[in-house]
Coordinates of C-alpha atoms in Angstrom, one line a residue:
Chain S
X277 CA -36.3 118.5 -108.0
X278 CA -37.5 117.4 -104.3
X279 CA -36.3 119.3 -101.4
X280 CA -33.5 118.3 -98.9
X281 CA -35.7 117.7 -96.3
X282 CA -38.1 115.7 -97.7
X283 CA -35.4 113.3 -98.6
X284 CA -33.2 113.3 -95.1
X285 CA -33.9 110.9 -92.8
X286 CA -32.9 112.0 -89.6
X287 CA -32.5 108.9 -86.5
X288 CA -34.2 109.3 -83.5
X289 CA -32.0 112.3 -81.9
X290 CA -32.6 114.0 -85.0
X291 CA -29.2 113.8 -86.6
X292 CA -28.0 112.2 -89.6
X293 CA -24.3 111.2 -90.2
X294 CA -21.9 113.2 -92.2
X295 CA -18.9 111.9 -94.2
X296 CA -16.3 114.7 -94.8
X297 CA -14.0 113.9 -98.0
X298 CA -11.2 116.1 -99.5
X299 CA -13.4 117.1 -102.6
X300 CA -9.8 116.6 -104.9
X301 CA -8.1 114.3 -103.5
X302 CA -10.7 112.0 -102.4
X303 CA -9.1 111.9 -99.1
X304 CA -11.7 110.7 -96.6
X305 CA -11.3 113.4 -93.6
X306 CA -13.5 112.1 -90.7
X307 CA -17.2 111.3 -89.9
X308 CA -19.4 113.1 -87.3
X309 CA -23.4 114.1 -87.3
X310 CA -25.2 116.8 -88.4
X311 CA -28.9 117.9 -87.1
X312 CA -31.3 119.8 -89.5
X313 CA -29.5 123.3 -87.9
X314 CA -26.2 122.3 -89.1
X315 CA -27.3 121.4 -92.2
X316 CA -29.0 124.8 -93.4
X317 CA -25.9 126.6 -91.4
X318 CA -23.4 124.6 -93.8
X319 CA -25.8 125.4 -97.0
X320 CA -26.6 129.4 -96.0
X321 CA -22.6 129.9 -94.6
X322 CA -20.6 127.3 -97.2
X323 CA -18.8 126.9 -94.1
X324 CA -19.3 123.4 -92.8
X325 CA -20.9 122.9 -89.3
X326 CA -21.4 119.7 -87.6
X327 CA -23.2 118.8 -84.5
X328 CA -21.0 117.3 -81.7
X329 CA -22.9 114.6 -79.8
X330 CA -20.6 115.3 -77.0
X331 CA -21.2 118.7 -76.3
X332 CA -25.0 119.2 -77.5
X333 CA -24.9 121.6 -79.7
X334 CA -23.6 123.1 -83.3
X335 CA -20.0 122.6 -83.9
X336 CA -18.8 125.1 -86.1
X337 CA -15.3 123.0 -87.5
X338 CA -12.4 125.3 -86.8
X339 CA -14.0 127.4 -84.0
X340 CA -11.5 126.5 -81.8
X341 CA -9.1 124.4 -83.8
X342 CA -9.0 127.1 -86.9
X343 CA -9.2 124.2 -89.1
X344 CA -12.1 125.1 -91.2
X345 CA -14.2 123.1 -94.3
X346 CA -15.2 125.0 -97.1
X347 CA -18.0 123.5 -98.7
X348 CA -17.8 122.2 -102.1
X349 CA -20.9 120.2 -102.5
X350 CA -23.4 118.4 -99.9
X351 CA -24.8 114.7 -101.2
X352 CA -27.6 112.7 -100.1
X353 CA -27.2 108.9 -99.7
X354 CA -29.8 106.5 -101.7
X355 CA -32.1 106.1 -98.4
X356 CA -31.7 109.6 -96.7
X357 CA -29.6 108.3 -93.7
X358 CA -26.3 109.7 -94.8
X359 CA -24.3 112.7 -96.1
X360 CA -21.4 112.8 -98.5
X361 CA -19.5 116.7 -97.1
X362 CA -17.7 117.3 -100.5
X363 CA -14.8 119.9 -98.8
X364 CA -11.9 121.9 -99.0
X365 CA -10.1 121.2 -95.6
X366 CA -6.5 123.0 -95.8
X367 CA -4.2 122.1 -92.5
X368 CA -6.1 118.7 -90.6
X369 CA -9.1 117.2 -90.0
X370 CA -8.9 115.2 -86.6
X371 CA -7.6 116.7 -83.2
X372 CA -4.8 114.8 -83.1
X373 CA -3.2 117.1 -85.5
X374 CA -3.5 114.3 -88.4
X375 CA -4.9 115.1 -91.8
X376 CA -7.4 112.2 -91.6
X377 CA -9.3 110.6 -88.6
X378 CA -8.9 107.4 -90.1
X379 CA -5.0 106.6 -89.5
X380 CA -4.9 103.5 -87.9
X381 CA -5.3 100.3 -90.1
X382 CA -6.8 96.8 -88.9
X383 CA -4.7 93.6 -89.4
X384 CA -6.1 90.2 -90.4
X385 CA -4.9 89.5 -86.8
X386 CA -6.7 91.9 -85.0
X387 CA -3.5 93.8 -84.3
X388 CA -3.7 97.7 -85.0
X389 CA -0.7 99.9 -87.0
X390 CA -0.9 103.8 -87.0
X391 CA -0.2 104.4 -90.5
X392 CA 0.3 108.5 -90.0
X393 CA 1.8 110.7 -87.6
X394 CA 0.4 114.1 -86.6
X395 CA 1.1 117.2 -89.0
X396 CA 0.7 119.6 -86.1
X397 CA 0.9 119.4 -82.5
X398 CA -2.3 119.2 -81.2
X399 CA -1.3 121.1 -78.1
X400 CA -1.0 124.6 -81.1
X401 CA -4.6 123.8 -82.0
X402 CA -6.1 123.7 -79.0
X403 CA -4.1 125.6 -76.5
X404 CA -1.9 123.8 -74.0
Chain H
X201 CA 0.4 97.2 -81.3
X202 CA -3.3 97.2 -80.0
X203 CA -6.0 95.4 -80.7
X204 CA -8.8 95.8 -82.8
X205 CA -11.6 95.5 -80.0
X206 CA -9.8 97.3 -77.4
X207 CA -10.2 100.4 -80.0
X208 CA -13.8 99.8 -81.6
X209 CA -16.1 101.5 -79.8
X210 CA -19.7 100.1 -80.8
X211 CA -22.8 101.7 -80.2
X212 CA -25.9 100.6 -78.1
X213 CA -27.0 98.3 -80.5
X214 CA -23.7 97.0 -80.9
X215 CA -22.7 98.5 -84.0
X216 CA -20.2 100.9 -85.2
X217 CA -20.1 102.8 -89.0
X218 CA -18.5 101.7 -91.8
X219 CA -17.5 104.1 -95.2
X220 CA -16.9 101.8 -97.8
X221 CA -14.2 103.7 -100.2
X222 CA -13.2 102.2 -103.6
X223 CA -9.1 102.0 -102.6
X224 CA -8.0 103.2 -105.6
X225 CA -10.3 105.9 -107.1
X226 CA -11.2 107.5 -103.7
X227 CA -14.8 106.8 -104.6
X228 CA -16.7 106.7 -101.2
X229 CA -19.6 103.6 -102.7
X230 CA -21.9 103.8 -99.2
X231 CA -22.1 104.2 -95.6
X232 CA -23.2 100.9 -93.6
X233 CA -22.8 99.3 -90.3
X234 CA -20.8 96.5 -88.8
X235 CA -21.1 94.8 -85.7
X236 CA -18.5 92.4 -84.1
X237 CA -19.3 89.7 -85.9
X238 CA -19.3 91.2 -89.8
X239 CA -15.8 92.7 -88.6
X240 CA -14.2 89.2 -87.6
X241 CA -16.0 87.6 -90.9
X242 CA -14.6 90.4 -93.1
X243 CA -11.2 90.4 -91.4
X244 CA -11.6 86.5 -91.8
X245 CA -12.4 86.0 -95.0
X246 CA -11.4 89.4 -97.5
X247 CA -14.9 89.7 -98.0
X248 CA -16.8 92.6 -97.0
X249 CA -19.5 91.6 -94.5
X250 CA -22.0 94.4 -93.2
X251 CA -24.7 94.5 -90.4
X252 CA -28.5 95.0 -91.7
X253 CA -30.2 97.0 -89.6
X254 CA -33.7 96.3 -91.7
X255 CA -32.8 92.7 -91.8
X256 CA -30.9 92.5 -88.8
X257 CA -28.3 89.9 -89.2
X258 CA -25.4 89.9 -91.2
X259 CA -25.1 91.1 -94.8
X260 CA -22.6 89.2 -97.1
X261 CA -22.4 92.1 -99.3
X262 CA -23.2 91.2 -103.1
X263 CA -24.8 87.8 -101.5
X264 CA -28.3 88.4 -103.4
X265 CA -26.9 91.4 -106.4
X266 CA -23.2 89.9 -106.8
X267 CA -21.9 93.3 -105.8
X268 CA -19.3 91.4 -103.9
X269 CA -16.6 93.6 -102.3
X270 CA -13.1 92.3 -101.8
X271 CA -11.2 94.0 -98.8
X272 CA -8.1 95.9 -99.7
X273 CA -7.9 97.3 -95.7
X274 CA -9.8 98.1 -92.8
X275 CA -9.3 101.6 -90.9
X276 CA -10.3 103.1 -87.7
X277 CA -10.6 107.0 -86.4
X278 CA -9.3 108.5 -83.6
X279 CA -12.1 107.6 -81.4
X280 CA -13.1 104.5 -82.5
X281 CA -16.5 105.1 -83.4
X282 CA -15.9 104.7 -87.1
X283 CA -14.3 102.5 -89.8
X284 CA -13.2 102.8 -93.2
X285 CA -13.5 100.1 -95.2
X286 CA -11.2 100.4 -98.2
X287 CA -12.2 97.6 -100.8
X288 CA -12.6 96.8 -104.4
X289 CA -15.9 97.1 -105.5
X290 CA -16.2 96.0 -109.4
X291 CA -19.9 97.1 -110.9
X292 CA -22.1 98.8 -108.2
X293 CA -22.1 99.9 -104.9
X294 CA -25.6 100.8 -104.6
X295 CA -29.1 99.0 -104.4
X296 CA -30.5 101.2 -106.7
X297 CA -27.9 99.8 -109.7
X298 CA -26.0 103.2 -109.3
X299 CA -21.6 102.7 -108.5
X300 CA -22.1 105.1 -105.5
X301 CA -25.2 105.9 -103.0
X302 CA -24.2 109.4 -102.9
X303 CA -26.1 110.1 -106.0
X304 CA -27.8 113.1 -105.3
X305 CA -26.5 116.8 -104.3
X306 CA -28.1 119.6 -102.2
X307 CA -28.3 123.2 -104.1
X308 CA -28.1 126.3 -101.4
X309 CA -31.9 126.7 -102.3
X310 CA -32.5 123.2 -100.7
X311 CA -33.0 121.5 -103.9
X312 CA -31.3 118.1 -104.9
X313 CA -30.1 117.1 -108.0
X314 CA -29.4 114.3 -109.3
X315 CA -25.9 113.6 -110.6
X316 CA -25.9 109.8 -111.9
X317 CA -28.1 107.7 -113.0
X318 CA -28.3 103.6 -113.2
X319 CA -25.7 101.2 -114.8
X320 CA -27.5 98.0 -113.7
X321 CA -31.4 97.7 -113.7
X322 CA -32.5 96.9 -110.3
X323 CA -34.7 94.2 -111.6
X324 CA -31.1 92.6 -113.0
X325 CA -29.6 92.6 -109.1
X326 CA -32.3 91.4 -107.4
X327 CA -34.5 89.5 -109.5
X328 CA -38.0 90.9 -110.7

């Protein structure tokens, strides 16, 4: 068995992308970034933590939001440059109050259709 | 409705991630990148079309293996910086002759595992 970090390739801010799928249903959640912090946080904790690009520094999912990942199982892609985040994500996923970031779908013609509509208010997860 | 390109938000290179997720299994297959131009091809044509960072230029996936993936629908998060790509992908996903990249889990110890091997022999995909 090799270690983690022997096999994680990490780009040139030293982060790595991180795919967060409903370990059950399949459901893909989101995608954000992880740094080598966030990673041993989310191994040590089962809790997941992310880094947020926008605000420098470890982003504990939920913290503010209370919409936490359990961990279920972290996966390595076939060249390092990507993680699989095997979760259990109760409640939503994106701060729009939508179970999945991915709502919106693409047509042939370039037009855009929001397929979902938010669960909660965002306004009740973050505070008006 | 909106358009596409008023949504994408693309990187400094130009490019923007892309989950490719077997549409109906829930199987995420890999994680790759798209720039403008694989986007209009694979809206275009049904055929999934990445963009190769090592090669740099388009990647007509299953062009050299015959991996080909047909596109069931194309997604977009909340803030544009990533896509889903939802597609059928008959035989494998992976370079390595494996359905999915995401091949290999990370124990708490910091060990990986890992959790599938080969269908296909390489050699069979991409020639000896």
């Amino acid at each position: 068995m090799s270690d983690v970090f022997d096999i994680i390739r990490f780009n040139d801010q030293g982060l790595v992308t991180a795919i967060a799928q409903q370990h059950d249903t399949g459901e893909v959640l989101m995608l954000a970034w992880m740094n080598r912090e966030a990673i041993e946080e989310t191994l040590a904790t089962g809790r997941v933590c992310y880094f947020s690009r926008s605000r420098n520094g470890l982003w504990r999912k939920g913290e503010t939001s209370g919409q936490v990942q359990t961990l279920i199982e972290l996966r390595v892609d076939c060249d390092g440059d990507a993680l699989l985040v095997l979760v259990d994500q109760p409640g939503v996923a994106c701060h729009t109050g939508r179970r999945s970031c991915f709502y919106r779908a693409m047509g042939k013609d370039g037009t855009v259709t929001t397929l979902t509509e938010p669960l909660i208010d965002p306004h009740t997860l973050y505070g008006s």
